[in-house]
């Protein structure tokens, strides 16, 4: 159990277009979902935290108007990269937690590779 | 500031040799601690985690880690490395506010 999927697994787009990435918890309800970005040969950097039905909380330095996050249901969160530029090319990983409490283990999706031409 | 440090960027070991990957954390109190493995182009797989209790934690794939409060460390070990263990390893700390180390790339020589 606790499987998280992402779609698409990779996407190539032209500069200036918008791209939507989906993150789904397949067999549990996710109280919170997280979005990370990972540049080549670097670590994961948290971009934002989202709770179902609430506005996402963005980390310092992450443009909320550029990276739109919607957590419309307990099993789906979407990240939309608006007006994408080559510097947005990265590996985007989501994770989800499934239980309330002091600590909620994060279950990670397989990631989405975004390449902006 | 809360942080996780992995001092070794790249480690090369021979197949069958033992392995130790280092991780140090800087937190006000002992955080939850994790080790993840990432193969190229893939997401993260949890190897093991420490919340409290026994300081020696057993994980999947024959990995273990030891929590040492006095050294603020949570080093990952494996007694005999297999070629399939070649990957990127991340130490992480925290809970919902998780911080990752920079990662250690493991290369396994035949």
Short mmCIF file of C-alpha atoms in Angstrom, two decimals:
data_model
loop_
_atom_site.label_atom_id
_atom_site.label_comp_id
_atom_site.label_asym_id
_atom_site.label_seq_id
_atom_site.Cartn_x
_atom_site.Cartn_y
_atom_site.Cartn_z
CA UNK A 1 0.00 0.00 0.00
CA UNK A 2 0.88 3.72 -0.01
CA UNK A 3 1.57 4.08 -3.71
CA UNK A 4 1.99 7.48 -5.29
CA UNK A 5 1.93 7.99 -9.03
CA UNK A 6 2.89 10.91 -11.22
CA UNK A 7 1.81 11.75 -14.72
CA UNK A 8 3.43 12.30 -17.08
CA UNK A 9 6.75 10.63 -16.33
CA UNK A 10 8.46 12.96 -18.77
CA UNK A 11 7.41 15.95 -20.82
CA UNK A 12 9.05 18.21 -23.37
CA UNK A 13 7.55 21.58 -24.09
CA UNK A 14 8.34 24.81 -25.86
CA UNK A 15 9.39 27.90 -23.96
CA UNK A 16 6.41 30.01 -22.97
CA UNK A 17 3.91 27.18 -22.70
CA UNK A 18 2.38 25.77 -19.53
CA UNK A 19 2.76 22.24 -18.29
CA UNK A 20 0.62 20.38 -15.76
CA UNK A 21 1.96 17.53 -13.66
CA UNK A 22 -0.36 15.27 -11.70
CA UNK A 23 0.38 13.52 -8.44
CA UNK A 24 -2.02 10.84 -7.24
CA UNK A 25 -2.18 8.71 -4.14
CA UNK A 26 -3.51 5.44 -5.51
CA UNK A 27 -4.49 3.49 -2.43
CA UNK A 28 -4.82 6.03 0.34
CA UNK A 29 -6.16 9.47 1.03
CA UNK A 30 -3.42 12.05 1.24
CA UNK A 31 -3.89 14.70 3.87
CA UNK A 32 -0.84 16.57 2.65
CA UNK A 33 1.15 16.53 -0.55
CA UNK A 34 4.58 17.95 -1.17
CA UNK A 35 6.30 19.07 -4.34
CA UNK A 36 10.07 18.87 -4.73
CA UNK A 37 12.43 19.91 -7.50
CA UNK A 38 15.68 18.17 -8.21
CA UNK A 39 18.32 19.55 -10.54
CA UNK A 40 20.81 17.15 -12.14
CA UNK A 41 23.16 15.61 -9.62
CA UNK A 42 21.68 17.66 -6.82
CA UNK A 43 19.44 16.98 -3.87
CA UNK A 44 15.71 17.46 -3.55
CA UNK A 45 14.51 20.92 -2.70
CA UNK A 46 11.06 21.38 -1.24
CA UNK A 47 8.99 23.75 -3.35
CA UNK A 48 5.63 23.74 -1.62
CA UNK A 49 3.30 21.93 0.72
CA UNK A 50 -0.38 21.55 -0.04
CA UNK A 51 -3.35 20.39 1.97
CA UNK A 52 -6.59 19.34 0.36
CA UNK A 53 -8.89 22.28 -0.13
CA UNK A 54 -6.34 24.84 1.04
CA UNK A 55 -3.87 27.13 -0.64
CA UNK A 56 -0.40 25.74 -0.96
CA UNK A 57 2.42 26.98 1.24
CA UNK A 58 5.45 27.85 -0.83
CA UNK A 59 9.06 27.77 0.27
CA UNK A 60 11.05 30.95 0.20
CA UNK A 61 12.24 31.78 -3.29
CA UNK A 62 9.60 29.71 -5.10
CA UNK A 63 7.34 31.83 -7.30
CA UNK A 64 3.77 30.88 -6.50
CA UNK A 65 2.45 32.55 -9.64
CA UNK A 66 4.76 30.47 -11.75
CA UNK A 67 4.30 27.15 -10.00
CA UNK A 68 0.58 26.77 -9.46
CA UNK A 69 -0.44 24.02 -7.09
CA UNK A 70 -3.95 22.70 -6.77
CA UNK A 71 -4.94 20.04 -4.25
CA UNK A 72 -8.55 19.56 -5.19
CA UNK A 73 -9.12 16.17 -3.63
CA UNK A 74 -7.58 13.82 -1.10
CA UNK A 75 -5.99 11.79 -3.87
CA UNK A 76 -4.87 14.36 -6.41
CA UNK A 77 -2.55 17.33 -6.46
CA UNK A 78 -1.40 19.13 -9.58
CA UNK A 79 1.60 21.32 -10.27
CA UNK A 80 1.32 23.66 -13.23
CA UNK A 81 4.47 25.31 -14.50
CA UNK A 82 3.24 28.45 -16.22
CA UNK A 83 5.12 30.13 -19.03
CA UNK A 84 7.89 27.60 -18.75
CA UNK A 85 11.45 28.56 -19.61
CA UNK A 86 14.56 26.42 -20.09
CA UNK A 87 15.69 27.15 -16.53
CA UNK A 88 12.54 25.38 -15.30
CA UNK A 89 13.84 22.14 -16.77
CA UNK A 90 14.19 19.79 -13.86
CA UNK A 91 13.01 16.60 -12.22
CA UNK A 92 9.84 17.23 -10.21
CA UNK A 93 8.92 14.78 -7.46
CA UNK A 94 5.81 14.73 -5.34
CA UNK A 95 5.15 12.97 -2.08
CA UNK A 96 2.09 12.40 0.05
CA UNK A 97 1.29 11.67 3.65
CA UNK A 98 -1.70 9.67 4.70
CA UNK A 99 -2.38 10.00 8.39
CA UNK A 100 -2.85 12.76 10.88
CA UNK A 101 -0.57 12.86 13.85
CA UNK A 102 2.79 14.06 14.98
CA UNK A 103 4.58 12.64 12.02
CA UNK A 104 3.26 11.51 8.70
CA UNK A 105 5.59 9.38 6.60
CA UNK A 106 6.03 10.74 3.11
CA UNK A 107 5.53 8.39 0.19
CA UNK A 108 7.25 9.54 -2.96
CA UNK A 109 6.13 9.42 -6.55
CA UNK A 110 8.45 8.29 -9.35
CA UNK A 111 9.08 11.83 -10.56
CA UNK A 112 8.43 13.81 -13.74
CA UNK A 113 11.23 14.94 -16.00
CA UNK A 114 10.45 18.34 -17.53
CA UNK A 115 12.50 19.62 -20.43
CA UNK A 116 11.75 23.09 -21.75
CA UNK A 117 13.17 23.87 -25.18
CA UNK B 1 19.30 26.33 10.94
CA UNK B 2 18.14 22.79 10.44
CA UNK B 3 20.36 20.91 8.04
CA UNK B 4 21.52 17.50 6.92
CA UNK B 5 25.06 16.91 5.76
CA UNK B 6 26.43 14.06 3.72
CA UNK B 7 30.18 14.63 3.62
CA UNK B 8 30.91 12.22 0.80
CA UNK B 9 29.74 13.23 -2.66
CA UNK B 10 30.95 10.07 -4.35
CA UNK B 11 32.09 6.72 -3.00
CA UNK B 12 33.44 3.77 -4.94
CA UNK B 13 33.58 0.30 -3.43
CA UNK B 14 34.29 -3.13 -4.81
CA UNK B 15 31.50 -5.63 -5.06
CA UNK B 16 31.41 -7.71 -1.90
CA UNK B 17 33.12 -5.05 0.19
CA UNK B 18 31.48 -3.35 3.13
CA UNK B 19 29.93 0.09 2.84
CA UNK B 20 29.35 3.00 5.16
CA UNK B 21 27.70 6.24 4.07
CA UNK B 22 27.92 9.13 6.47
CA UNK B 23 25.15 11.48 7.53
CA UNK B 24 25.13 14.24 10.12
CA UNK B 25 22.23 16.39 11.11
CA UNK B 26 21.84 19.70 12.83
CA UNK B 27 18.53 20.13 14.60
CA UNK B 28 17.36 21.54 17.89
CA UNK B 29 16.08 18.15 18.97
CA UNK B 30 16.51 14.68 17.53
CA UNK B 31 14.51 14.64 14.34
CA UNK B 32 13.05 11.68 12.55
CA UNK B 33 15.81 10.28 10.33
CA UNK B 34 15.63 8.51 7.00
CA UNK B 35 17.74 6.99 4.28
CA UNK B 36 16.46 6.88 0.71
CA UNK B 37 17.92 5.41 -2.45
CA UNK B 38 17.38 6.80 -5.92
CA UNK B 39 18.27 5.07 -9.15
CA UNK B 40 18.85 7.25 -12.23
CA UNK B 41 15.66 8.89 -13.43
CA UNK B 42 13.64 7.29 -10.67
CA UNK B 43 11.86 8.45 -7.54
CA UNK B 44 12.95 7.76 -4.00
CA UNK B 45 12.75 4.43 -2.23
CA UNK B 46 12.81 4.37 1.55
CA UNK B 47 15.57 2.13 2.90
CA UNK B 48 14.98 2.66 6.59
CA UNK B 49 13.89 5.18 9.19
CA UNK B 50 14.53 6.03 12.81
CA UNK B 51 11.96 7.56 15.10
CA UNK B 52 13.06 6.42 18.57
CA UNK B 53 14.11 3.34 20.52
CA UNK B 54 16.78 0.93 19.36
CA UNK B 55 19.57 2.97 17.81
CA UNK B 56 20.45 0.28 15.28
CA UNK B 57 17.82 0.20 12.58
CA UNK B 58 17.41 -2.55 10.03
CA UNK B 59 16.15 -1.73 6.57
CA UNK B 60 15.48 -3.32 3.24
CA UNK B 61 18.07 -4.78 0.88
CA UNK B 62 20.39 -5.68 3.75
CA UNK B 63 21.02 -2.09 4.86
CA UNK B 64 21.21 -0.90 8.43
CA UNK B 65 21.85 2.42 10.07
CA UNK B 66 23.02 3.46 13.50
CA UNK B 67 21.81 6.55 15.28
CA UNK B 68 24.41 8.20 17.50
CA UNK B 69 23.04 11.12 19.43
CA UNK B 70 26.43 12.22 20.75
CA UNK B 71 27.73 12.58 17.21
CA UNK B 72 24.46 13.77 15.61
CA UNK B 73 24.99 11.05 13.06
CA UNK B 74 22.92 8.45 11.28
CA UNK B 75 25.31 6.45 9.13
CA UNK B 76 24.15 3.83 6.68
CA UNK B 77 25.96 0.51 6.42
CA UNK B 78 25.90 -2.67 4.42
CA UNK B 79 28.27 -5.58 5.08
CA UNK B 80 28.56 -6.74 1.47
CA UNK B 81 27.73 -4.51 -1.47
CA UNK B 82 26.13 -5.84 -4.65
CA UNK B 83 26.49 -4.28 -8.09
CA UNK B 84 22.78 -3.45 -8.01
CA UNK B 85 23.37 -1.16 -5.03
CA UNK B 86 24.96 1.43 -7.31
CA UNK B 87 22.71 4.48 -6.99
CA UNK B 88 22.34 7.83 -5.26
CA UNK B 89 21.70 7.73 -1.53
CA UNK B 90 20.01 10.50 0.39
CA UNK B 91 19.86 11.03 4.10
CA UNK B 92 16.89 13.06 5.30
CA UNK B 93 15.64 14.44 8.57
CA UNK B 94 12.49 16.00 9.90
CA UNK B 95 8.86 15.20 9.59
CA UNK B 96 6.53 17.08 7.34
CA UNK B 97 9.29 19.64 7.00
CA UNK B 98 11.84 17.24 5.58
CA UNK B 99 15.39 18.27 4.76
CA UNK B 100 17.58 16.22 2.48
CA UNK B 101 21.31 15.88 2.39
CA UNK B 102 23.14 16.56 -0.84
CA UNK B 103 23.36 12.87 -1.62
CA UNK B 104 26.16 10.35 -2.01
CA UNK B 105 26.68 8.63 -5.33
CA UNK B 106 27.74 5.01 -4.90
CA UNK B 107 29.71 3.30 -7.62
CA UNK B 108 30.33 -0.43 -7.34
CA UNK B 109 33.40 -1.91 -9.03
CA UNK B 110 33.22 -5.47 -10.28
#
